Short mmCIF file of C-alpha atoms and ligand atoms in Angstrom, two decimals:
data_model
loop_
_atom_site.label_atom_id
_atom_site.label_comp_id
_atom_site.label_asym_id
_atom_site.label_seq_id
_atom_site.Cartn_x
_atom_site.Cartn_y
_atom_site.Cartn_z
CA MET A 1 68.10 -75.61 109.61
CA ARG A 2 71.74 -74.60 109.91
CA ILE A 3 74.15 -77.47 110.00
CA ILE A 4 77.96 -77.51 110.34
CA LEU A 5 79.97 -80.46 109.37
CA LEU A 6 83.31 -80.83 111.08
CA GLY A 7 85.89 -83.40 110.26
CA ALA A 8 89.38 -84.05 108.81
CA PRO A 9 89.98 -83.67 105.15
CA GLY A 10 88.60 -86.86 103.60
CA SER A 11 86.22 -87.47 106.38
CA GLY A 12 83.23 -87.11 104.03
CA LYS A 13 82.03 -83.64 104.66
CA GLY A 14 81.65 -82.85 100.99
CA THR A 15 79.89 -86.17 100.35
CA VAL A 16 77.53 -85.75 103.21
CA ALA A 17 76.68 -82.14 102.37
CA GLU A 18 76.01 -83.23 98.79
CA GLY A 19 73.74 -86.04 100.16
CA LEU A 20 71.78 -83.54 102.26
CA ARG A 21 71.50 -81.16 99.40
CA SER A 22 69.94 -83.68 97.06
CA ALA A 23 67.84 -85.40 99.71
CA CYS A 24 66.63 -82.42 101.77
CA GLY A 25 67.37 -79.51 99.56
CA PHE A 26 69.80 -77.70 102.14
CA PRO A 27 72.21 -75.64 100.02
CA LYS A 28 75.73 -76.92 100.35
CA ILE A 29 78.20 -74.13 101.29
CA SER A 30 81.74 -75.53 100.90
CA THR A 31 84.52 -72.89 101.48
CA GLY A 32 86.84 -75.32 99.59
CA ASP A 33 84.42 -75.14 96.52
CA LEU A 34 83.99 -71.31 96.85
CA LEU A 35 87.83 -70.94 97.04
CA ARG A 36 88.49 -73.19 94.03
CA GLU A 37 85.81 -71.44 92.02
CA ALA A 38 87.41 -68.02 92.93
CA VAL A 39 90.86 -69.31 91.92
CA ARG A 40 89.47 -70.62 88.62
CA GLU A 41 87.87 -67.31 87.81
CA LYS A 42 90.93 -65.41 88.87
CA THR A 43 88.82 -62.94 91.06
CA PRO A 44 90.81 -60.65 93.37
CA LEU A 45 90.02 -62.93 96.34
CA GLY A 46 90.94 -66.02 94.07
CA LEU A 47 94.35 -64.59 93.29
CA VAL A 48 95.08 -64.26 97.01
CA ALA A 49 93.74 -67.83 97.79
CA ALA A 50 95.71 -69.38 94.97
CA SER A 51 99.03 -68.55 96.55
CA GLN A 52 97.87 -70.14 99.87
CA MET A 53 96.11 -73.28 98.67
CA GLY A 54 97.88 -76.41 97.62
CA LYS A 55 100.40 -76.56 100.23
CA GLY A 56 98.23 -78.00 102.88
CA GLY A 57 97.80 -74.91 105.02
CA LEU A 58 94.81 -72.60 105.38
CA VAL A 59 93.78 -69.68 103.50
CA ASP A 60 93.73 -66.47 105.53
CA ASP A 61 90.58 -65.76 107.54
CA ALA A 62 89.73 -62.45 105.86
CA THR A 63 89.65 -63.98 102.37
CA VAL A 64 87.66 -67.00 103.42
CA LEU A 65 85.13 -64.85 105.40
CA ALA A 66 84.67 -62.50 102.57
CA LEU A 67 83.69 -65.35 100.23
CA LEU A 68 81.43 -66.97 102.85
CA ARG A 69 79.65 -63.81 103.73
CA GLU A 70 78.79 -63.16 100.13
CA ARG A 71 77.50 -66.69 99.71
CA LEU A 72 75.40 -66.82 102.85
CA ALA A 73 73.73 -63.45 101.83
CA ARG A 74 72.12 -65.19 98.87
CA SER A 75 68.32 -65.93 99.06
CA ASP A 76 68.72 -69.69 99.08
CA CYS A 77 70.46 -69.58 102.38
CA ARG A 78 67.48 -67.95 104.21
CA GLU A 79 66.02 -71.21 105.32
CA GLY A 80 69.29 -72.85 106.40
CA TYR A 81 72.36 -74.48 104.83
CA VAL A 82 75.06 -77.05 105.40
CA LEU A 83 78.50 -75.57 106.06
CA ASP A 84 81.25 -77.89 104.70
CA GLY A 85 84.69 -76.66 105.73
CA TYR A 86 83.89 -73.66 107.78
CA PRO A 87 84.64 -72.91 110.60
CA ARG A 88 88.09 -74.45 110.50
CA THR A 89 89.68 -72.55 113.35
CA LEU A 90 88.50 -71.13 116.68
CA VAL A 91 88.82 -67.63 115.26
CA GLN A 92 86.67 -68.60 112.32
CA ALA A 93 84.02 -69.87 114.72
CA ASP A 94 84.15 -66.44 116.36
CA SER A 95 83.85 -64.80 112.95
CA LEU A 96 80.76 -66.91 112.07
CA GLU A 97 79.13 -65.74 115.32
CA SER A 98 80.06 -62.18 114.55
CA LEU A 99 78.12 -62.30 111.19
CA GLY A 100 74.99 -61.87 113.35
CA LEU A 101 73.30 -65.00 111.93
CA ALA A 102 71.47 -67.44 114.19
CA GLY A 103 74.01 -70.02 115.43
CA PRO A 104 74.18 -73.54 114.24
CA GLU A 105 71.54 -75.91 115.32
CA ILE A 106 73.42 -79.10 114.77
CA VAL A 107 77.17 -79.68 114.52
CA PHE A 108 78.14 -83.07 113.20
CA ASN A 109 81.68 -84.28 113.73
CA LEU A 110 82.62 -86.92 111.18
CA GLN A 111 85.23 -89.00 112.94
CA VAL A 112 87.71 -90.93 110.76
CA SER A 113 91.14 -92.35 111.39
CA ASP A 114 94.28 -90.77 109.72
CA GLU A 115 94.76 -94.13 107.88
CA VAL A 116 91.22 -93.85 106.24
CA VAL A 117 91.88 -90.19 105.34
CA ILE A 118 95.12 -91.09 103.57
CA GLU A 119 93.65 -94.01 101.69
CA ARG A 120 90.60 -92.02 100.61
CA LEU A 121 92.33 -88.90 99.50
CA ALA A 122 94.89 -90.93 97.59
CA ASN A 123 92.09 -92.53 95.54
CA ARG A 124 89.89 -89.42 95.32
CA ARG A 125 89.21 -87.77 91.87
CA THR A 126 87.17 -84.70 91.56
CA CYS A 127 85.37 -82.91 88.72
CA PRO A 128 87.05 -79.41 88.19
CA ASN A 129 83.82 -78.21 86.63
CA CYS A 130 80.93 -79.31 89.01
CA GLU A 131 82.98 -80.44 92.06
CA ALA A 132 81.45 -84.06 91.97
CA ILE A 133 83.65 -86.36 94.05
CA TYR A 134 84.65 -89.88 93.11
CA HIS A 135 86.75 -92.69 94.73
CA LEU A 136 88.65 -94.95 92.35
CA VAL A 137 87.57 -98.07 94.22
CA ASN A 138 84.47 -97.27 96.22
CA LYS A 139 82.81 -94.79 93.83
CA PRO A 140 84.36 -94.96 90.40
CA PRO A 141 82.86 -92.99 87.51
CA LYS A 142 80.91 -94.95 84.92
CA VAL A 143 83.41 -93.97 82.26
CA ALA A 144 87.06 -93.99 83.56
CA GLY A 145 88.40 -90.46 83.93
CA THR A 146 85.02 -88.83 83.05
CA CYS A 147 82.52 -87.04 85.44
CA ASP A 148 79.06 -88.84 85.41
CA VAL A 149 77.29 -85.51 86.03
CA CYS A 150 78.79 -83.19 83.43
CA GLY A 151 81.19 -85.13 81.35
CA ALA A 152 84.31 -83.10 82.21
CA ALA A 153 87.66 -84.92 82.56
CA LEU A 154 88.30 -85.71 86.21
CA VAL A 155 91.41 -84.59 87.98
CA GLN A 156 93.34 -85.38 91.14
CA ARG A 157 93.40 -82.26 93.27
CA ASN A 158 96.99 -81.11 93.67
CA ASP A 159 96.44 -81.01 97.48
CA ASP A 160 95.65 -84.70 97.31
CA ALA A 161 99.29 -85.52 96.69
CA PRO A 162 100.70 -87.63 99.51
CA GLU A 163 103.10 -85.11 101.04
CA VAL A 164 100.37 -82.45 100.96
CA ILE A 165 97.81 -84.84 102.58
CA LYS A 166 100.13 -85.25 105.63
CA GLU A 167 100.40 -81.49 105.99
CA ARG A 168 96.64 -81.11 105.80
CA LEU A 169 96.21 -83.70 108.56
CA ARG A 170 98.67 -81.74 110.59
CA THR A 171 96.79 -78.51 110.05
CA TYR A 172 93.52 -80.33 110.89
CA HIS A 173 94.74 -81.71 114.15
CA ALA A 174 96.46 -78.44 115.28
CA LYS A 175 93.76 -75.96 114.15
CA THR A 176 90.45 -77.59 113.44
CA GLU A 177 90.11 -80.40 116.08
CA PRO A 178 89.94 -77.86 118.97
CA LEU A 179 86.50 -76.84 117.54
CA VAL A 180 85.15 -80.22 118.54
CA GLY A 181 85.72 -79.42 122.20
CA ARG A 182 84.15 -76.01 121.74
CA TYR A 183 80.90 -77.17 120.16
CA ALA A 184 80.77 -80.16 122.49
CA ALA A 185 80.97 -77.92 125.49
CA LYS A 186 78.00 -75.92 124.12
CA GLY A 187 76.10 -79.14 123.75
CA ASP A 188 75.62 -78.66 120.00
CA LEU A 189 77.89 -81.61 118.87
CA ILE A 190 76.91 -84.88 117.46
CA ARG A 191 79.68 -87.52 116.88
CA ILE A 192 79.29 -89.65 113.70
CA ASP A 193 81.44 -92.61 112.84
CA GLY A 194 82.77 -91.53 109.42
CA ASN A 195 84.92 -94.57 108.79
CA ARG A 196 81.92 -96.32 107.17
CA ALA A 197 80.58 -96.30 103.65
CA ALA A 198 79.10 -92.92 102.64
CA ASP A 199 75.43 -94.12 102.35
CA GLU A 200 75.54 -95.45 105.94
CA VAL A 201 76.92 -92.18 107.15
CA ILE A 202 74.37 -90.10 105.22
CA ARG A 203 71.61 -92.29 106.49
CA ASP A 204 72.61 -91.73 110.23
CA VAL A 205 72.92 -88.01 109.64
CA ARG A 206 69.57 -87.72 107.99
CA ARG A 207 67.85 -89.76 110.67
CA ILE A 208 69.16 -87.27 113.24
CA ILE A 209 68.11 -84.19 111.10
CA ASP A 210 64.60 -85.75 110.38
CA ALA A 211 64.14 -86.29 114.12
CA ALA A 212 65.11 -82.61 114.91
CA LEU A 213 62.82 -81.23 112.10
CA ARG A 214 59.88 -83.17 113.60
CA ARG A 215 60.36 -81.43 117.00
CA PRO A 216 57.86 -78.52 116.97
CA ASP A 217 60.09 -76.51 119.42
CA GLY A 218 63.05 -76.80 117.16
CA ALA A 219 65.07 -78.51 119.79
CA TRP A 220 66.68 -81.80 119.02
CA MET A 221 67.61 -84.77 121.09
CA ARG A 222 71.01 -84.16 122.69
CA ARG A 223 73.43 -87.07 123.01
P1 LIG B 1 89.41 -80.79 102.70
O1 LIG B 1 88.34 -80.59 103.65
O2 LIG B 1 89.34 -82.10 101.94
O3 LIG B 1 90.78 -80.30 103.07
P2 LIG B 1 88.45 -78.51 101.20
O4 LIG B 1 87.93 -78.46 99.73
O5 LIG B 1 87.35 -78.18 102.18
O6 LIG B 1 89.12 -79.88 101.37
O7 LIG B 1 89.55 -77.38 101.29
C1 LIG B 1 90.64 -77.40 100.44
C2 LIG B 1 91.67 -76.23 100.87
O8 LIG B 1 90.95 -74.95 100.82
C3 LIG B 1 92.08 -76.35 102.34
O9 LIG B 1 93.27 -77.27 102.37
C4 LIG B 1 92.46 -74.89 102.72
O10 LIG B 1 93.72 -74.53 102.01
C5 LIG B 1 91.35 -74.18 101.93
N1 LIG B 1 90.18 -73.94 102.77
C6 LIG B 1 88.95 -74.42 102.75
N2 LIG B 1 88.13 -73.98 103.70
C7 LIG B 1 88.94 -73.10 104.45
C8 LIG B 1 88.66 -72.38 105.59
N3 LIG B 1 87.45 -72.29 106.29
N4 LIG B 1 89.71 -71.59 106.10
C9 LIG B 1 90.95 -71.55 105.50
N5 LIG B 1 91.16 -72.26 104.44
C10 LIG B 1 90.21 -72.98 103.87
#
């Protein structure tokens, strides 16, 4: 099953994608993770991306598409995947279609208020090694400052600084939010209240996916 997660930064896309990966086995394809990995490894695409990330804007379409194309070609994506962070613009949605893959079966829009985003990102800590995500209050690591999964020292992403968060929200409203209308018009969109605790959101999303998987014709209940 091909799933797209839309939503503002901090709306929970990464957390939901990880929940679906561990519960249902769908590979989590996060363009943010792919970009950070390329930056860390100083690949040619990573060197281009590094200069564009961290200020709250978007990385250029060609760079992101090249990384995504390579990732989606791997064998684990044959049965489907969860896309977290792509598409982020109308042009990227066109590019996704132009890859010649079957279209998404479900697009979830995780709706959150800007206030919730700001609070969540300011308290977010991430593992630079395995990309696990923590929240200092709602999901603290067992040992302060240390990743539960791999033991690496947690960091605050430099784009989670308050002034960058505001710019990312502006970018989201200007460039990504129009995708909601596009997928809604196609009848592919399911709106999810993302202001709630992560396990409640994941439970809702899973219920909808399970119902879709039970439909022998592959169709799912439209809302
Ligand atoms: P968030 O969704 O919380 O902003 P991500 O990890 O998805 O975090 O993305 C971090 C940064 O990586 C973005 O601010 C942007 O600069 C870049 N990025 C991620 N996905 C894309 C994309 N599809 N197109 C352009 N830039 C992207």
